[in-house]
XYZ file of C-alpha atoms in Angstrom:
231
model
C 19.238 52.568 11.241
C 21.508 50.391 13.277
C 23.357 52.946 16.285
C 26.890 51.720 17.174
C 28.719 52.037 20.713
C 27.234 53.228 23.545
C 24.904 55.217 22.529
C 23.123 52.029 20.438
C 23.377 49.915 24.081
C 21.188 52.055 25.585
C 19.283 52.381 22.986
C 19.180 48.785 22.761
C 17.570 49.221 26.366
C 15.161 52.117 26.178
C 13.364 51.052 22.753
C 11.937 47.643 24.085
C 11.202 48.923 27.318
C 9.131 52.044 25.803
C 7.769 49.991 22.836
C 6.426 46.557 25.503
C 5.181 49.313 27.647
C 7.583 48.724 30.517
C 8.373 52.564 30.441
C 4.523 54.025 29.464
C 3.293 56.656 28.093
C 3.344 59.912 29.826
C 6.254 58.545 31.304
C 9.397 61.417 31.880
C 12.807 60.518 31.607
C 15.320 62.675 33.429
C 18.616 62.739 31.770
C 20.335 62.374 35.176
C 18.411 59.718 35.955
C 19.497 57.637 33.202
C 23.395 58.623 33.055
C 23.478 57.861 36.640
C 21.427 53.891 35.950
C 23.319 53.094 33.025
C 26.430 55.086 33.964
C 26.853 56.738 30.674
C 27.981 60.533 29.952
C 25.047 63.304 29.415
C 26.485 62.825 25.553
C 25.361 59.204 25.301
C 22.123 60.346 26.431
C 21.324 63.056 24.288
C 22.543 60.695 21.676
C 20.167 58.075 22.380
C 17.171 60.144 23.221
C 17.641 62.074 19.951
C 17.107 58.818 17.940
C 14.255 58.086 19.732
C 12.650 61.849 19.089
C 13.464 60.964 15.381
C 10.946 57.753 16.005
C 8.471 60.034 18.062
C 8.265 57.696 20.700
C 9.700 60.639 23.052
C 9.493 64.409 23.257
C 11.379 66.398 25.127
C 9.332 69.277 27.623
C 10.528 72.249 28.694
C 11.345 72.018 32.743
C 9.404 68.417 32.585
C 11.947 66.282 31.064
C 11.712 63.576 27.856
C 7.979 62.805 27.784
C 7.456 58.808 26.383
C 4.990 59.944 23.801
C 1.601 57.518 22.994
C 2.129 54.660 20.947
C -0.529 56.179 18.368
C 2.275 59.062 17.800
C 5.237 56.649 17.369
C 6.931 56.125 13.250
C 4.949 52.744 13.199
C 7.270 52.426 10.150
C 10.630 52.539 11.574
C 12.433 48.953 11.355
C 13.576 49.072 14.325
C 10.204 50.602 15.897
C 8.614 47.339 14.448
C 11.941 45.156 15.403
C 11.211 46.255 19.620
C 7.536 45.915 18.940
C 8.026 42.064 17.606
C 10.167 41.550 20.740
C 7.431 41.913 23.004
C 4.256 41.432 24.110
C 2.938 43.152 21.521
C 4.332 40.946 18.962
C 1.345 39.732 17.272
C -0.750 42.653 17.209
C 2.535 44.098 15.068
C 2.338 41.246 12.937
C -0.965 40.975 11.874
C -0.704 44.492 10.737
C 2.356 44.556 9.152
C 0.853 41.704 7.382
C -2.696 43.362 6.453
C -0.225 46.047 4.813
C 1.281 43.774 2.731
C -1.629 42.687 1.148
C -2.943 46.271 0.861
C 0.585 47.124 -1.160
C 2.138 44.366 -2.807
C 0.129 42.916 -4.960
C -0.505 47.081 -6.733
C 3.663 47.022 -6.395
C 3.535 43.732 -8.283
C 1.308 44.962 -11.068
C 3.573 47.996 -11.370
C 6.647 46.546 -11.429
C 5.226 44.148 -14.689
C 5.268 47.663 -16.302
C 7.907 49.429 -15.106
C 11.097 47.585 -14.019
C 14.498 47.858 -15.978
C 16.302 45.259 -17.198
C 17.890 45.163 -15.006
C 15.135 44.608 -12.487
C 13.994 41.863 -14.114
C 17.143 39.776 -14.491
C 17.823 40.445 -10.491
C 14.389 38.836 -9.833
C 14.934 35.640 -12.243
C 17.981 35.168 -10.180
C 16.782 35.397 -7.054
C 13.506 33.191 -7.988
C 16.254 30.797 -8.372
C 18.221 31.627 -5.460
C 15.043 31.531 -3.432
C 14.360 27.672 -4.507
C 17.802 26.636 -3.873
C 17.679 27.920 -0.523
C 14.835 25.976 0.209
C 15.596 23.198 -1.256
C 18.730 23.200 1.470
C 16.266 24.151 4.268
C 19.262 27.064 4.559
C 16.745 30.008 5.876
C 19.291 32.492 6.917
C 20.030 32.853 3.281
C 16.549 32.207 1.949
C 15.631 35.483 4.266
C 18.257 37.103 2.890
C 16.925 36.680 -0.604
C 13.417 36.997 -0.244
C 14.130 40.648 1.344
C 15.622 41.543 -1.510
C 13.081 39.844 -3.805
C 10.221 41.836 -2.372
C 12.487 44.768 -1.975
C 13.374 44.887 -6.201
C 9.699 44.833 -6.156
C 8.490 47.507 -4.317
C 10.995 49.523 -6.207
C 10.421 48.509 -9.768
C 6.157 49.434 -9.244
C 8.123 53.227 -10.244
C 6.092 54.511 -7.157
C 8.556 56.105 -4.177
C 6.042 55.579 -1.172
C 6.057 52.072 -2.032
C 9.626 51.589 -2.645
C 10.182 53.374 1.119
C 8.186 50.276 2.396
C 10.738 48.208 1.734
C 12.916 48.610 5.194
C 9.252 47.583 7.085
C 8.888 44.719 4.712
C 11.946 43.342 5.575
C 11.785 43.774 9.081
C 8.703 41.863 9.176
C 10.083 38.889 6.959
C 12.830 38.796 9.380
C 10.895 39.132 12.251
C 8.944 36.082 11.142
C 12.104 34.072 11.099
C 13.715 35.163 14.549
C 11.082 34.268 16.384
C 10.427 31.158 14.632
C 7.243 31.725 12.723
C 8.156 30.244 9.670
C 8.158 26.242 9.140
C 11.577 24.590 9.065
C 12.194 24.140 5.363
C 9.539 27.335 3.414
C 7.116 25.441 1.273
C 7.233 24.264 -1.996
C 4.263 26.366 -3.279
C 5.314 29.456 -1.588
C 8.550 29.278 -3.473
C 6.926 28.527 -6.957
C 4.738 31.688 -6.215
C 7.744 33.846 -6.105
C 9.031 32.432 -9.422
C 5.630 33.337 -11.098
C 5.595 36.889 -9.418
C 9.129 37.035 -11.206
C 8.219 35.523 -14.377
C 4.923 37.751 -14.638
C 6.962 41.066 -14.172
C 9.563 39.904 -16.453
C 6.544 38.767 -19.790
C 4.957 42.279 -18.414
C 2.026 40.664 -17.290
C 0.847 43.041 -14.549
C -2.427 40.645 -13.635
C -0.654 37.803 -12.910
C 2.250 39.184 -11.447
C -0.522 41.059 -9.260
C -2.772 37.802 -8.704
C 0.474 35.994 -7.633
C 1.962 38.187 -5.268
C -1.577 38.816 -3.573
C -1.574 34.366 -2.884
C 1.527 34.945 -1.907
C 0.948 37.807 1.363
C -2.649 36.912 1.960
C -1.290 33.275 2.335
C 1.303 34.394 4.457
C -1.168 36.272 6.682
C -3.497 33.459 6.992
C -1.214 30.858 7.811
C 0.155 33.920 10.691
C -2.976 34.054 12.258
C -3.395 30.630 12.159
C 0.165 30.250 14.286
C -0.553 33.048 16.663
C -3.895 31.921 17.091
């Protein structure tokens, strides 16, 4: 959910500051208080702070003002929840388990989608299996991240199963994540890439093992050689 105009600035400014625990828990902000530092109208404010209720990273009190709420209470799952949380301190922490949930889901979503995609399903992921090892090829990763979201995107949808398919916004955010702050190699390896073309090719002969045994090399890989870099 990207917020435009003001409202998104200072969102841009309270979301990192509550989620790197620069503004803490227990916290209260006063709507005054922040209309008066960031000299924005009450509307702004209410604007921002109701996008942040939606994340439950805030609650508002009754004569004690917006309450910053504990990180165990926040929508873990909101992209950008996860986008303010890999901007900070807390970076790795939020990668390891965005990771761990990867390997918990994929690899099932993978073994569904061998039994359930369309046609049309299929025929996106051949093309982006190819898209995917062009890109690499090229060492172009702006456009390589752009297809691999969607590739583990058609995924998660084609398993058939809704509460995977909703994963695929935190999916994404951690792929990109990875990239932005430079935690992928320069050019994405060779066997990484092949990997994706057997997930694709698995789903598309309706082989639900190997389309499952694939995608699980390809996550738990991707974990291990995170912890390695963070490490």
């Amino acid at each position: 959910m990207e917020i435009q105009g003001l409202p998104g600035q200072l969102l841009a400014e309270l979301g990192p500051a509550i989620a790197s625990g620069e503004i803490p828990a227990g916290a209260v902000l006063r709507t005054e208080e922040l209309e008066q530092r960031f000299r924005v109208s009450r509307t702004v404010v209410r604007e921002a702070v109701r996008v942040l209720e939606s994340m439950r990273m805030v609650a508002p009190r009754r004569r004690v003002g917006i309450t910053v709420r504990p990180k165990a209470e926040w929508d873990v799952f909101d992209p950008l929840v996860i986008r303010w949380r890999l901007a900070g301190a807390d970076r790795a922490a939020q990668l390891r388990s965005l990771g761990s949930l990867r390997v918990a889901v994929e690899p099932a979503a993978a073994a569904l989608a061998a039994v359930h995609a369309s046609d049309d399903d299929r025929r996106e992921l051949s093309a982006l299996a190819v898209e995917l090892t062009v890109t690499a090829r090229a060492a172009d990763l702006e456009t390589f991240l752009e297809h691999d979201i969607a590739f583990h995107a058609i995924v998660l949808r084609a398993s058939g199963n809704e509460m995977f398919a909703h994963l695929k916004d935190t999916v994404g955010a951690v792929l990109t994540g990875r990239t932005e702050h430079r935690l992928m190699p320069h050019q994405p390896r060779p066997y990484a890439v092949q990997l994706h073309r057997e997930v694709a090719e698995a789903i598309c002969a309706g082989d639900a093992e190997l389309a499952e045994r694939a995608m699980r090399t390809i996550v738990a890989g991707a974990l291990e050689e995170l912890n390695a870099t963070l490490d």
